[in-house]
C-alpha positions as MATLAB code, in Angstrom:
seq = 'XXXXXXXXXXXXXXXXXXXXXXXXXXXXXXXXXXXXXXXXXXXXXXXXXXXXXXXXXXXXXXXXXXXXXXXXXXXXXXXXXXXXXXXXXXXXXXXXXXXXXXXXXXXXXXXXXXXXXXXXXXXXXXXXXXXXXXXXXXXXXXXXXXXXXXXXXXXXXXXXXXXXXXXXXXXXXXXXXXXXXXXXXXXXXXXXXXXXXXXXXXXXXXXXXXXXXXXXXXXXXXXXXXXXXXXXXXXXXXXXXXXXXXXXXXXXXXXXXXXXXXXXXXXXXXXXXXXXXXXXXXXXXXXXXXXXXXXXXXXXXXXXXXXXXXXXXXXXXXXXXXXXXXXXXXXXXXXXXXXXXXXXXXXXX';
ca = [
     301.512  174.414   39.668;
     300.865  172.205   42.816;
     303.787  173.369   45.766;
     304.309  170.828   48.360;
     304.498  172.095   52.059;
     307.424  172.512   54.096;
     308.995  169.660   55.737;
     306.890  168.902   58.632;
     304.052  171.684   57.997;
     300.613  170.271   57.306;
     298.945  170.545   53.298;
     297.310  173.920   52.792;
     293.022  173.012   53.137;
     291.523  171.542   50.174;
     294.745  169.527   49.269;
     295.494  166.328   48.847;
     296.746  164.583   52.181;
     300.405  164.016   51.047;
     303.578  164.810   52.883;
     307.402  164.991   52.276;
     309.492  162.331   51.617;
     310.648  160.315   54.614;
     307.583  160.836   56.886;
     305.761  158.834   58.112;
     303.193  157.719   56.193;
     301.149  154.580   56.177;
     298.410  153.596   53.559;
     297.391  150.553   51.896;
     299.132  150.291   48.090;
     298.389  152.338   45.497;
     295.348  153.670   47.124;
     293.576  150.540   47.834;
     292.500  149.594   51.483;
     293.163  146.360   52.795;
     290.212  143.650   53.617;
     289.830  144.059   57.499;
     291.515  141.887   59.420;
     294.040  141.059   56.190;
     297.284  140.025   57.705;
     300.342  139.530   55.358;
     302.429  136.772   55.400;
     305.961  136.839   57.227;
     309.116  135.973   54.778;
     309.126  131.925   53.762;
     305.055  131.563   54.377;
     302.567  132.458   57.223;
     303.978  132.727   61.055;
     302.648  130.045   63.113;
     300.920  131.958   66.460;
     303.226  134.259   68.409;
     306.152  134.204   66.205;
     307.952  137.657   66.244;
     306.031  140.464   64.739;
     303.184  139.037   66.618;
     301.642  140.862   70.041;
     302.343  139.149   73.232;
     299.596  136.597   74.494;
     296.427  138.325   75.997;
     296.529  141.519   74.264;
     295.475  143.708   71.801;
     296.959  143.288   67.910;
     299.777  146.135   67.666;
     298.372  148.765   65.292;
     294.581  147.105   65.637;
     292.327  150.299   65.336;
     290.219  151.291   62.738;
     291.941  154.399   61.649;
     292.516  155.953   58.373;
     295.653  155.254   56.915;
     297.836  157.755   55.966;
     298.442  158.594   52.473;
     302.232  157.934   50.796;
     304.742  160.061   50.427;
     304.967  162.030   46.657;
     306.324  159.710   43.993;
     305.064  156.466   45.552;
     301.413  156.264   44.354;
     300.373  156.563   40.943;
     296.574  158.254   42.040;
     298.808  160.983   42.976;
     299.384  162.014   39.744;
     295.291  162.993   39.367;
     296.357  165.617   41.778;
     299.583  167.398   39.831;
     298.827  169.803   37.175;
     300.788  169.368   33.983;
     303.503  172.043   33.780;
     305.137  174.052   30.974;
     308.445  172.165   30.189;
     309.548  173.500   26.893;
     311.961  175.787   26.937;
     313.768  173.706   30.191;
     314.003  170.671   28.081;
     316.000  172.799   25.695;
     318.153  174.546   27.985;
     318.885  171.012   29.398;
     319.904  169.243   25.703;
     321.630  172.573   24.801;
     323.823  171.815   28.319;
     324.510  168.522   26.617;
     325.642  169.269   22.795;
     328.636  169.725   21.858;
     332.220  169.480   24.232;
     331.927  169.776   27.554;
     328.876  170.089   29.660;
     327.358  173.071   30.940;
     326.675  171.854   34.438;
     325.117  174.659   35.763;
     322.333  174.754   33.698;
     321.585  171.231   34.601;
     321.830  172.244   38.264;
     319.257  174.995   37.187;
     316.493  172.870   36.026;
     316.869  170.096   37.849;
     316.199  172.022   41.548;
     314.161  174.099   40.191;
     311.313  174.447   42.497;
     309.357  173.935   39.538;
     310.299  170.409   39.535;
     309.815  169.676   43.180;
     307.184  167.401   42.475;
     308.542  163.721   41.734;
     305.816  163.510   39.186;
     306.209  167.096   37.654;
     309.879  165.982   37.488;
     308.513  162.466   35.279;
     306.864  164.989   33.155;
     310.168  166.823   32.485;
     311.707  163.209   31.591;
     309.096  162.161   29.398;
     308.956  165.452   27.237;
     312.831  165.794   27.342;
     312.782  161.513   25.897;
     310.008  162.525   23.446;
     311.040  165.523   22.365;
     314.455  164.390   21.171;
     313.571  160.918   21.013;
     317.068  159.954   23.020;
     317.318  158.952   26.980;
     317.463  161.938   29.703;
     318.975  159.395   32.152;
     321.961  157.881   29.881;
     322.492  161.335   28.632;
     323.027  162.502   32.169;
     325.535  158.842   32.623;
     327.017  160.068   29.784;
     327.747  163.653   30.295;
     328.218  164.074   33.896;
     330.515  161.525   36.568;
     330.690  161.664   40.461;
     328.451  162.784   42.745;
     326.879  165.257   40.575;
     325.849  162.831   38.313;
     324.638  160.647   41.096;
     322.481  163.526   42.687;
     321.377  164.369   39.407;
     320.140  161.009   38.449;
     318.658  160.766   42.091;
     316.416  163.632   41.154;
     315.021  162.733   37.658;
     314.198  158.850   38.519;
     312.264  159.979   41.790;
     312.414  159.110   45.268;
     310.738  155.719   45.012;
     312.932  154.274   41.843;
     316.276  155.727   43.833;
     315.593  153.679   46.873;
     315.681  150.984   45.212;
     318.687  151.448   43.249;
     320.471  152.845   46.979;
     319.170  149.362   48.019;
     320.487  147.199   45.357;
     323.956  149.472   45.986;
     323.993  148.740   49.591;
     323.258  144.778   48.832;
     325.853  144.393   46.195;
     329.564  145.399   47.511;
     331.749  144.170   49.447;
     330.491  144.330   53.251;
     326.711  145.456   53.293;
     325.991  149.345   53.503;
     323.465  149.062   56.936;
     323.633  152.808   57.191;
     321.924  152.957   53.642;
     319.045  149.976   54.586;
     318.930  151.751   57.378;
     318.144  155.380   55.911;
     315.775  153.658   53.231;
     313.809  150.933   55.230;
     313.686  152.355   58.895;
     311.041  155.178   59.899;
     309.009  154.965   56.863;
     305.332  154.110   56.530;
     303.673  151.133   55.269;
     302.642  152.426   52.216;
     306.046  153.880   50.772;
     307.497  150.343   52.329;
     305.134  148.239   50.033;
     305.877  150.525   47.032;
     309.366  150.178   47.752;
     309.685  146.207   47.945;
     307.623  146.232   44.580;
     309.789  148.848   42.612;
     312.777  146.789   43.455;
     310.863  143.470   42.159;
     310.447  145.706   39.126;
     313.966  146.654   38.826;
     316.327  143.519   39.665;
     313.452  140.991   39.698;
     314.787  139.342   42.962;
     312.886  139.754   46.132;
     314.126  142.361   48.556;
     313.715  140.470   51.818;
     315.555  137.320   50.176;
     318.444  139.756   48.867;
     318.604  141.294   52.536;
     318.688  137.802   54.104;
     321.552  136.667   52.589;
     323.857  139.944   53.199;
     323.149  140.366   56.848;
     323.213  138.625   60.881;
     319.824  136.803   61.493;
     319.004  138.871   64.455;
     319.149  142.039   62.079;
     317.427  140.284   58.903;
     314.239  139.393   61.324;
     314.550  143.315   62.590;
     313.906  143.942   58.623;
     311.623  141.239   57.715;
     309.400  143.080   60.647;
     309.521  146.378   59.025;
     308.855  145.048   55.696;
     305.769  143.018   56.597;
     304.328  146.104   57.027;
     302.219  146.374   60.081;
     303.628  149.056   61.597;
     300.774  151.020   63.515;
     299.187  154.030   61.457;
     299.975  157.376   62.388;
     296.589  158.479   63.690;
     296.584  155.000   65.969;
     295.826  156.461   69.167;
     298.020  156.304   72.403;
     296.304  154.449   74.860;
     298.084  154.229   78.188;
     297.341  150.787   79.159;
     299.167  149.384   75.719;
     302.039  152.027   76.018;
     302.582  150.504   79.842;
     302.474  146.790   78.680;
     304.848  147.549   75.352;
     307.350  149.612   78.503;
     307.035  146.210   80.432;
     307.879  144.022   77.592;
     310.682  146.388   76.917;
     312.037  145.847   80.030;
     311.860  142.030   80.431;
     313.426  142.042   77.060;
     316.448  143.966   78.249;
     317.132  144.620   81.888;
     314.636  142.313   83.134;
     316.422  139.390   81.830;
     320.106  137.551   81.505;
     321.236  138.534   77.794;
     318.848  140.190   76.002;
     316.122  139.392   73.648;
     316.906  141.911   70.849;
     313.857  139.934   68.535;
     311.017  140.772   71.292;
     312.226  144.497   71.131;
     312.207  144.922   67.344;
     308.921  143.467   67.424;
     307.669  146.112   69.689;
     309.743  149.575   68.146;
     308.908  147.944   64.292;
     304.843  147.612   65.247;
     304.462  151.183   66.999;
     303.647  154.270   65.301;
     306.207  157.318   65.982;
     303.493  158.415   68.365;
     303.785  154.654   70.348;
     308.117  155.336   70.378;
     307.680  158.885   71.833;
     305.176  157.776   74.706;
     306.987  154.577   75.103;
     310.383  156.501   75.692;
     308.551  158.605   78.092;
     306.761  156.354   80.114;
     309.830  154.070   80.339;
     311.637  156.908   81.967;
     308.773  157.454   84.543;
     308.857  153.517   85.363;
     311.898  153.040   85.506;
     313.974  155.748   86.321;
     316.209  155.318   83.297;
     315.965  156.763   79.933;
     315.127  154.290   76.951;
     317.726  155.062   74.414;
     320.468  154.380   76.997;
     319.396  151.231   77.807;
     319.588  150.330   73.960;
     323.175  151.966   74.175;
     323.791  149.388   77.046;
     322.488  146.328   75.988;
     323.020  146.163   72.326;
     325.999  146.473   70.042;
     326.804  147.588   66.184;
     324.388  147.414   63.639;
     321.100  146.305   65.547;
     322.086  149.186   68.397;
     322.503  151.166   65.260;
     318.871  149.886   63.926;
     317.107  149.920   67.147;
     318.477  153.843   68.241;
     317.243  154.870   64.689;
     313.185  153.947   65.593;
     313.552  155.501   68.940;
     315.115  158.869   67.760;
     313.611  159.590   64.987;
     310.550  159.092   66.805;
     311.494  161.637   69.545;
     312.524  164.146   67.219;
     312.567  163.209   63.429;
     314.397  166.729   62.381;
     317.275  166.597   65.202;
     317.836  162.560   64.481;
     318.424  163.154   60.624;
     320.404  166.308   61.367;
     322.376  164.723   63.472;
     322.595  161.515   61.026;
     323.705  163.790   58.554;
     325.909  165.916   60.443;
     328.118  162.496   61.649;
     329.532  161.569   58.061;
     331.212  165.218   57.926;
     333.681  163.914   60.655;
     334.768  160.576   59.589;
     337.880  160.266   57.491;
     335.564  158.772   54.298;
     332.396  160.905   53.997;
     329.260  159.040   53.226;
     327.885  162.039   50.745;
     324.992  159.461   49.626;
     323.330  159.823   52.726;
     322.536  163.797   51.499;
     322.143  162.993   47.595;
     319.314  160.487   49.485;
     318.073  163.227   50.244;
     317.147  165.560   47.599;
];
């Protein structure tokens, strides 16, 4: 039975390179590499030169090494499953109808199975669905609708569909109520690597067969629906791009002009710069922007932007500084307002 690492440790030697869910992690889809120089279209048809998303005149293509790319997260590329061992499901497929039968629900057992670290796996956890489905020839997931209600059933549905099918479903959630959910396009969209992105824009093709971006346009402010259409073109550098001074300086600069270097501020020319840089690019960028300017990046963002894009923008930059603090601290916020936001932890599991 194949054990993922801990959050943030590297895979043991001789493993597959895969990490947790969240991290970043970049790699062409489905384990295919991209021709060189391949460069994917912006939303409505190809960018004419310079359009946002695109590197300032005179230098160097954001992300424009020739690096690997880094592999996607568990439960977002099918070649993973070469790499998970089948596992023994019998007698939890059992325990998990017998929970079922009859009145009442045994909820327990459910919770059992279903975090059993046994399951950890999003594709040892497919193998538990697809046994349970054949073995009793019936629906895990509508049995769950049917038996369970609230957040349990939520979190329990959460962990048998996998991470990739539940972010789109959190998408489609946050894009159809009244008022759009940022904090949950947010959570799914921001900070993740091109790989999982790609997978995720095709799963919910799959699923509502609409097109994410065009969904996304037409629920929020232009200003924040070209912040997403940047992330979801997918050039964000890789993770092993390296840090080379000279670009982190000129990225600082063009930070600067955008924001206190200017009357108003050009929010566009700065989610072109924190969408194209890899965590890496953020963290030196924050750093060197301090040693330039004598003031620290994130409270310039504080300053010169308001709601959601401050919201989007202070997301890239944080997580980038310290990716365990900023989700702590993401998560620890909901605990304190008046209506809890619990999906931002079931998103989670």
């Amino acid at each position: 039975q194949q054990q993922q690492p801990p959050y943030g440790a590297p895979p043991p030697h001789g493993a597959p390179p895969q990490q947790g869910y969240g991290q970043y992690q970049q790699q062409p889809p489905y384990g295919q590499a991209p021709p060189p120089n391949q460069q994917q279209p912006q939303y409505g048809g190809a960018p004419p030169p310079q359009q946002w998303g695109q590197p300032p005149p005179g230098a160097a293509p954001y992300g424009a090494y020739n690096v690997q790319p880094t592999p996607a997260s568990p439960g977002y590329d099918p070649a993973q499953k070469a790499w998970v061992q089948p596992v023994d499901t019998s007698a939890d497929i059992e325990t998990v109808r017998k929970a079922m039968k009859g009145m009442g629900c045994d909820e327990k057992a459910l919770i059992k199975v279903f975090t059993s670290p046994k399951y950890a796996n999003p594709w040892t956890m497919a193998q538990l669905v697809r046994d349970y489905n054949s073995r009793f020839i019936r629906d895990l997931a509508k049995d769950i609708e049917s038996e369970t209600r609230g957040d349990l059933e939520t979190t329990l549905l959460a962990l048998l569909r996998g991470p990739l099918e539940n972010d789109a479903r959190v998408l489609d959630k946050a894009l159809n109520r009244m008022g759009t959910d940022e904090d949950a396009l947010n959570d799914v969209l921001l900070n993740r690597s091109n790989a999982d992105l790609r997978a995720i824009v095709a799963e919910y093709k799959r699923i509502k067969s609409r097109d994410l971006l065009t969904d996304i346009k037409n629920d929020v402010d232009d200003t924040l629906f070209r912040l997403y259409s940047m992330v979801l073109a997918g050039h964000r550098a890789e993770d092993a791009t390296p840090v080379h001074p000279a670009e982190i300086d000129a990225k600082v600069t063009e930070l600067q002009r955008a924001t206190e270097g200017t009357i108003g501020v050009n929010a566009v020319s700065v989610a072109q710069v924190l969408t194209s840089s890899s965590p890496a690019q953020i963290h030196a960028m924050a750093e060197a922007y301090s040693r330039k300017y004598h003031r620290d990046m994130q409270e310039v963002i504080e300053k010169e932007f308001r709601g959601d894009m401050e919201d989007a923008l202070l997301n890239l930059v944080q997580a980038a500084q310290d990716r365990a603090r900023a989700d702590a601290a993401r998560l620890r916020e909901p605990l304190f307002k008046s209506k809890r936001k619990d999906t931002l932890f079931i998103n989670r599991v």
